[in-house]
């Protein structure tokens, strides 16, 4: 498995997220906030994935916009909202999986314009679907997706 640190410096973080989605046959994005600029930055990749992509976000703090969620759904992406009663939902996890393997971007960036305009940092993991770290990230994301 390969691990790389990426940041918003010179667009490396956005490129890492785009690459994760471009190489995927299916994707699961677990982020706290989603805004229209973030959807726009990933629109090509999300449109291509359509209903093979899932997005889990929160509306608890008012940062996620209904326009952004609607736009994402227009691409065919499955959208769920998680607003836990006893805690805050605040991950930033972008997962992609395909015949060629799997990748994950795990860091500080929500699906907002902050993918290019904030100071953000993440780790990008790429490898086989069977790599333990990628399996653990998938297990965590699936657990969040299926949270009642």
PDB file of N, CA, C and O in Angstrom, residues 38-81:
ATOM      1  N   UNK A  38     -18.036  22.961  -3.470  1.00  0.00           N
ATOM      2  CA  UNK A  38     -17.445  21.631  -3.338  1.00  0.00           C
ATOM      3  C   UNK A  38     -18.021  20.652  -4.339  1.00  0.00           C
ATOM      4  O   UNK A  38     -17.293  19.860  -4.943  1.00  0.00           O
ATOM      5  N   UNK A  39     -19.328  20.707  -4.532  1.00  0.00           N
ATOM      6  CA  UNK A  39     -19.972  19.844  -5.522  1.00  0.00           C
ATOM      7  C   UNK A  39     -19.444  20.190  -6.913  1.00  0.00           C
ATOM      8  O   UNK A  39     -19.143  19.302  -7.715  1.00  0.00           O
ATOM      9  N   UNK A  40     -19.319  21.479  -7.190  1.00  0.00           N
ATOM     10  CA  UNK A  40     -18.802  21.906  -8.495  1.00  0.00           C
ATOM     11  C   UNK A  40     -17.393  21.368  -8.740  1.00  0.00           C
ATOM     12  O   UNK A  40     -17.089  20.888  -9.840  1.00  0.00           O
ATOM     13  N   UNK A  41     -16.540  21.409  -7.734  1.00  0.00           N
ATOM     14  CA  UNK A  41     -15.159  20.936  -7.882  1.00  0.00           C
ATOM     15  C   UNK A  41     -15.086  19.447  -8.216  1.00  0.00           C
ATOM     16  O   UNK A  41     -14.144  18.999  -8.866  1.00  0.00           O
ATOM     17  N   UNK A  42     -16.081  18.675  -7.770  1.00  0.00           N
ATOM     18  CA  UNK A  42     -16.080  17.222  -7.981  1.00  0.00           C
ATOM     19  C   UNK A  42     -17.189  16.772  -8.938  1.00  0.00           C
ATOM     20  O   UNK A  42     -17.453  15.572  -9.057  1.00  0.00           O
ATOM     21  N   UNK A  43     -17.800  17.702  -9.639  1.00  0.00           N
ATOM     22  CA  UNK A  43     -18.978  17.372 -10.451  1.00  0.00           C
ATOM     23  C   UNK A  43     -18.692  16.359 -11.553  1.00  0.00           C
ATOM     24  O   UNK A  43     -19.506  15.453 -11.784  1.00  0.00           O
ATOM     25  N   UNK A  44     -17.583  16.471 -12.217  1.00  0.00           N
ATOM     26  CA  UNK A  44     -17.263  15.529 -13.303  1.00  0.00           C
ATOM     27  C   UNK A  44     -17.182  14.097 -12.772  1.00  0.00           C
ATOM     28  O   UNK A  44     -17.739  13.170 -13.358  1.00  0.00           O
ATOM     29  N   UNK A  45     -16.505  13.928 -11.652  1.00  0.00           N
ATOM     30  CA  UNK A  45     -16.320  12.600 -11.062  1.00  0.00           C
ATOM     31  C   UNK A  45     -17.631  12.053 -10.508  1.00  0.00           C
ATOM     32  O   UNK A  45     -17.954  10.872 -10.694  1.00  0.00           O
ATOM     33  N   UNK A  46     -18.407  12.899  -9.836  1.00  0.00           N
ATOM     34  CA  UNK A  46     -19.675  12.454  -9.258  1.00  0.00           C
ATOM     35  C   UNK A  46     -20.684  12.107 -10.352  1.00  0.00           C
ATOM     36  O   UNK A  46     -21.411  11.127 -10.241  1.00  0.00           O
ATOM     37  N   UNK A  47     -20.710  12.895 -11.399  1.00  0.00           N
ATOM     38  CA  UNK A  47     -21.617  12.620 -12.521  1.00  0.00           C
ATOM     39  C   UNK A  47     -21.290  11.263 -13.151  1.00  0.00           C
ATOM     40  O   UNK A  47     -22.172  10.485 -13.483  1.00  0.00           O
ATOM     41  N   UNK A  48     -19.989  10.983 -13.327  1.00  0.00           N
ATOM     42  CA  UNK A  48     -19.567   9.721 -13.921  1.00  0.00           C
ATOM     43  C   UNK A  48     -19.979   8.535 -13.042  1.00  0.00           C
ATOM     44  O   UNK A  48     -20.454   7.524 -13.529  1.00  0.00           O
ATOM     45  N   UNK A  49     -19.820   8.675 -11.733  1.00  0.00           N
ATOM     46  CA  UNK A  49     -20.158   7.583 -10.814  1.00  0.00           C
ATOM     47  C   UNK A  49     -21.667   7.408 -10.658  1.00  0.00           C
ATOM     48  O   UNK A  49     -22.145   6.287 -10.470  1.00  0.00           O
ATOM     49  N   UNK A  50     -22.421   8.494 -10.709  1.00  0.00           N
ATOM     50  CA  UNK A  50     -23.875   8.431 -10.575  1.00  0.00           C
ATOM     51  C   UNK A  50     -24.307   7.681  -9.339  1.00  0.00           C
ATOM     52  O   UNK A  50     -23.835   7.950  -8.235  1.00  0.00           O
ATOM     53  N   UNK A  51     -25.190   6.693  -9.520  1.00  0.00           N
ATOM     54  CA  UNK A  51     -25.717   5.985  -8.348  1.00  0.00           C
ATOM     55  C   UNK A  51     -24.735   4.961  -7.781  1.00  0.00           C
ATOM     56  O   UNK A  51     -25.068   4.238  -6.844  1.00  0.00           O
ATOM     57  N   UNK A  52     -23.529   4.921  -8.310  1.00  0.00           N
ATOM     58  CA  UNK A  52     -22.460   4.111  -7.706  1.00  0.00           C
ATOM     59  C   UNK A  52     -21.684   4.917  -6.667  1.00  0.00           C
ATOM     60  O   UNK A  52     -20.662   4.462  -6.166  1.00  0.00           O
ATOM     61  N   UNK A  53     -22.178   6.119  -6.386  1.00  0.00           N
ATOM     62  CA  UNK A  53     -21.565   6.957  -5.352  1.00  0.00           C
ATOM     63  C   UNK A  53     -22.593   7.222  -4.264  1.00  0.00           C
ATOM     64  O   UNK A  53     -23.789   7.363  -4.523  1.00  0.00           O
ATOM     65  N   UNK A  54     -22.086   7.267  -3.031  1.00  0.00           N
ATOM     66  CA  UNK A  54     -22.919   7.591  -1.877  1.00  0.00           C
ATOM     67  C   UNK A  54     -22.257   8.733  -1.120  1.00  0.00           C
ATOM     68  O   UNK A  54     -21.037   8.773  -0.997  1.00  0.00           O
ATOM     69  N   UNK A  55     -23.078   9.633  -0.610  1.00  0.00           N
ATOM     70  CA  UNK A  55     -22.598  10.789   0.136  1.00  0.00           C
ATOM     71  C   UNK A  55     -23.344  10.852   1.457  1.00  0.00           C
ATOM     72  O   UNK A  55     -24.573  10.854   1.489  1.00  0.00           O
ATOM     73  N   UNK A  56     -22.580  10.916   2.545  1.00  0.00           N
ATOM     74  CA  UNK A  56     -23.141  11.041   3.888  1.00  0.00           C
ATOM     75  C   UNK A  56     -22.648  12.351   4.479  1.00  0.00           C
ATOM     76  O   UNK A  56     -21.436  12.590   4.537  1.00  0.00           O
ATOM     77  N   UNK A  57     -23.582  13.204   4.899  1.00  0.00           N
ATOM     78  CA  UNK A  57     -23.231  14.526   5.426  1.00  0.00           C
ATOM     79  C   UNK A  57     -24.138  14.850   6.605  1.00  0.00           C
ATOM     80  O   UNK A  57     -25.043  14.082   6.942  1.00  0.00           O
ATOM     81  N   UNK A  58     -23.908  16.001   7.221  1.00  0.00           N
ATOM     82  CA  UNK A  58     -24.757  16.467   8.310  1.00  0.00           C
ATOM     83  C   UNK A  58     -25.345  17.827   7.950  1.00  0.00           C
ATOM     84  O   UNK A  58     -24.745  18.591   7.197  1.00  0.00           O
ATOM     85  N   UNK A  59     -26.504  18.106   8.507  1.00  0.00           N
ATOM     86  CA  UNK A  59     -27.106  19.432   8.370  1.00  0.00           C
ATOM     87  C   UNK A  59     -27.186  20.120   9.736  1.00  0.00           C
ATOM     88  O   UNK A  59     -27.767  21.185   9.864  1.00  0.00           O
ATOM     89  N   UNK A  60     -26.580  19.514  10.733  1.00  0.00           N
ATOM     90  CA  UNK A  60     -26.728  19.963  12.115  1.00  0.00           C
ATOM     91  C   UNK A  60     -26.262  21.397  12.353  1.00  0.00           C
ATOM     92  O   UNK A  60     -26.835  22.093  13.173  1.00  0.00           O
ATOM     93  N   UNK A  61     -25.252  21.863  11.672  1.00  0.00           N
ATOM     94  CA  UNK A  61     -24.710  23.184  11.963  1.00  0.00           C
ATOM     95  C   UNK A  61     -25.045  24.216  10.892  1.00  0.00           C
ATOM     96  O   UNK A  61     -24.553  25.343  10.937  1.00  0.00           O
ATOM     97  N   UNK A  62     -25.845  23.834   9.919  1.00  0.00           N
ATOM     98  CA  UNK A  62     -26.273  24.773   8.893  1.00  0.00           C
ATOM     99  C   UNK A  62     -25.247  25.072   7.823  1.00  0.00           C
ATOM    100  O   UNK A  62     -25.460  25.964   6.994  1.00  0.00           O
ATOM    101  N   UNK A  63     -24.126  24.359   7.803  1.00  0.00           N
ATOM    102  CA  UNK A  63     -23.100  24.614   6.792  1.00  0.00           C
ATOM    103  C   UNK A  63     -23.370  23.868   5.491  1.00  0.00           C
ATOM    104  O   UNK A  63     -22.957  24.314   4.420  1.00  0.00           O
ATOM    105  N   UNK A  64     -24.021  22.724   5.567  1.00  0.00           N
ATOM    106  CA  UNK A  64     -24.399  21.977   4.367  1.00  0.00           C
ATOM    107  C   UNK A  64     -25.639  22.634   3.785  1.00  0.00           C
ATOM    108  O   UNK A  64     -26.587  22.927   4.507  1.00  0.00           O
ATOM    109  N   UNK A  65     -25.618  22.869   2.472  1.00  0.00           N
ATOM    110  CA  UNK A  65     -26.755  23.535   1.847  1.00  0.00           C
ATOM    111  C   UNK A  65     -27.633  22.531   1.104  1.00  0.00           C
ATOM    112  O   UNK A  65     -27.138  21.554   0.536  1.00  0.00           O
ATOM    113  N   UNK A  66     -28.934  22.797   1.110  1.00  0.00           N
ATOM    114  CA  UNK A  66     -29.859  21.926   0.378  1.00  0.00           C
ATOM    115  C   UNK A  66     -29.578  22.004  -1.119  1.00  0.00           C
ATOM    116  O   UNK A  66     -29.720  20.995  -1.821  1.00  0.00           O
ATOM    117  N   UNK A  67     -29.165  23.155  -1.614  1.00  0.00           N
ATOM    118  CA  UNK A  67     -28.834  23.282  -3.045  1.00  0.00           C
ATOM    119  C   UNK A  67     -27.692  22.347  -3.416  1.00  0.00           C
ATOM    120  O   UNK A  67     -27.716  21.714  -4.478  1.00  0.00           O
ATOM    121  N   UNK A  68     -26.692  22.236  -2.554  1.00  0.00           N
ATOM    122  CA  UNK A  68     -25.558  21.342  -2.829  1.00  0.00           C
ATOM    123  C   UNK A  68     -25.997  19.888  -2.808  1.00  0.00           C
ATOM    124  O   UNK A  68     -25.600  19.096  -3.665  1.00  0.00           O
ATOM    125  N   UNK A  69     -26.816  19.521  -1.846  1.00  0.00           N
ATOM    126  CA  UNK A  69     -27.307  18.145  -1.769  1.00  0.00           C
ATOM    127  C   UNK A  69     -28.188  17.815  -2.972  1.00  0.00           C
ATOM    128  O   UNK A  69     -28.082  16.737  -3.553  1.00  0.00           O
ATOM    129  N   UNK A  70     -29.047  18.755  -3.363  1.00  0.00           N
ATOM    130  CA  UNK A  70     -29.906  18.541  -4.526  1.00  0.00           C
ATOM    131  C   UNK A  70     -29.083  18.376  -5.803  1.00  0.00           C
ATOM    132  O   UNK A  70     -29.379  17.512  -6.630  1.00  0.00           O
ATOM    133  N   UNK A  71     -28.057  19.183  -5.956  1.00  0.00           N
ATOM    134  CA  UNK A  71     -27.192  19.091  -7.141  1.00  0.00           C
ATOM    135  C   UNK A  71     -26.506  17.730  -7.183  1.00  0.00           C
ATOM    136  O   UNK A  71     -26.409  17.104  -8.233  1.00  0.00           O
ATOM    137  N   UNK A  72     -26.043  17.278  -6.032  1.00  0.00           N
ATOM    138  CA  UNK A  72     -25.398  15.971  -5.946  1.00  0.00           C
ATOM    139  C   UNK A  72     -26.379  14.871  -6.332  1.00  0.00           C
ATOM    140  O   UNK A  72     -26.042  13.959  -7.091  1.00  0.00           O
ATOM    141  N   UNK A  73     -27.596  14.968  -5.850  1.00  0.00           N
ATOM    142  CA  UNK A  73     -28.619  13.984  -6.200  1.00  0.00           C
ATOM    143  C   UNK A  73     -28.965  14.043  -7.687  1.00  0.00           C
ATOM    144  O   UNK A  73     -29.292  13.017  -8.289  1.00  0.00           O
ATOM    145  N   UNK A  74     -28.894  15.229  -8.287  1.00  0.00           N
ATOM    146  CA  UNK A  74     -29.133  15.363  -9.729  1.00  0.00           C
ATOM    147  C   UNK A  74     -28.150  14.514 -10.535  1.00  0.00           C
ATOM    148  O   UNK A  74     -28.473  14.075 -11.637  1.00  0.00           O
ATOM    149  N   UNK A  75     -26.961  14.282  -9.991  1.00  0.00           N
ATOM    150  CA  UNK A  75     -25.963  13.437 -10.658  1.00  0.00           C
ATOM    151  C   UNK A  75     -26.274  11.951 -10.462  1.00  0.00           C
ATOM    152  O   UNK A  75     -25.599  11.101 -11.019  1.00  0.00           O
ATOM    153  N   UNK A  76     -27.255  11.637  -9.633  1.00  0.00           N
ATOM    154  CA  UNK A  76     -27.600  10.251  -9.343  1.00  0.00           C
ATOM    155  C   UNK A  76     -26.996   9.730  -8.057  1.00  0.00           C
ATOM    156  O   UNK A  76     -27.235   8.586  -7.665  1.00  0.00           O
ATOM    157  N   UNK A  77     -26.205  10.548  -7.382  1.00  0.00           N
ATOM    158  CA  UNK A  77     -25.537  10.136  -6.145  1.00  0.00           C
ATOM    159  C   UNK A  77     -26.582   9.908  -5.059  1.00  0.00           C
ATOM    160  O   UNK A  77     -27.524  10.687  -4.892  1.00  0.00           O
ATOM    161  N   UNK A  78     -26.423   8.818  -4.317  1.00  0.00           N
ATOM    162  CA  UNK A  78     -27.283   8.529  -3.173  1.00  0.00           C
ATOM    163  C   UNK A  78     -26.837   9.410  -2.008  1.00  0.00           C
ATOM    164  O   UNK A  78     -25.647   9.432  -1.680  1.00  0.00           O
ATOM    165  N   UNK A  79     -27.759  10.122  -1.388  1.00  0.00           N
ATOM    166  CA  UNK A  79     -27.428  11.054  -0.311  1.00  0.00           C
ATOM    167  C   UNK A  79     -28.175  10.667   0.954  1.00  0.00           C
ATOM    168  O   UNK A  79     -29.374  10.394   0.912  1.00  0.00           O
ATOM    169  N   UNK A  80     -27.442  10.655   2.065  1.00  0.00           N
ATOM    170  CA  UNK A  80     -28.043  10.447   3.389  1.00  0.00           C
ATOM    171  C   UNK A  80     -27.528  11.535   4.316  1.00  0.00           C
ATOM    172  O   UNK A  80     -26.404  12.012   4.160  1.00  0.00           O
ATOM    173  N   UNK A  81     -28.356  11.883   5.286  1.00  0.00           N
ATOM    174  CA  UNK A  81     -27.996  12.863   6.305  1.00  0.00           C
ATOM    175  C   UNK A  81     -27.882  12.139   7.645  1.00  0.00           C
ATOM    176  O   UNK A  81     -28.734  11.310   7.981  1.00  0.00           O
TER     177      UNK A  81
END
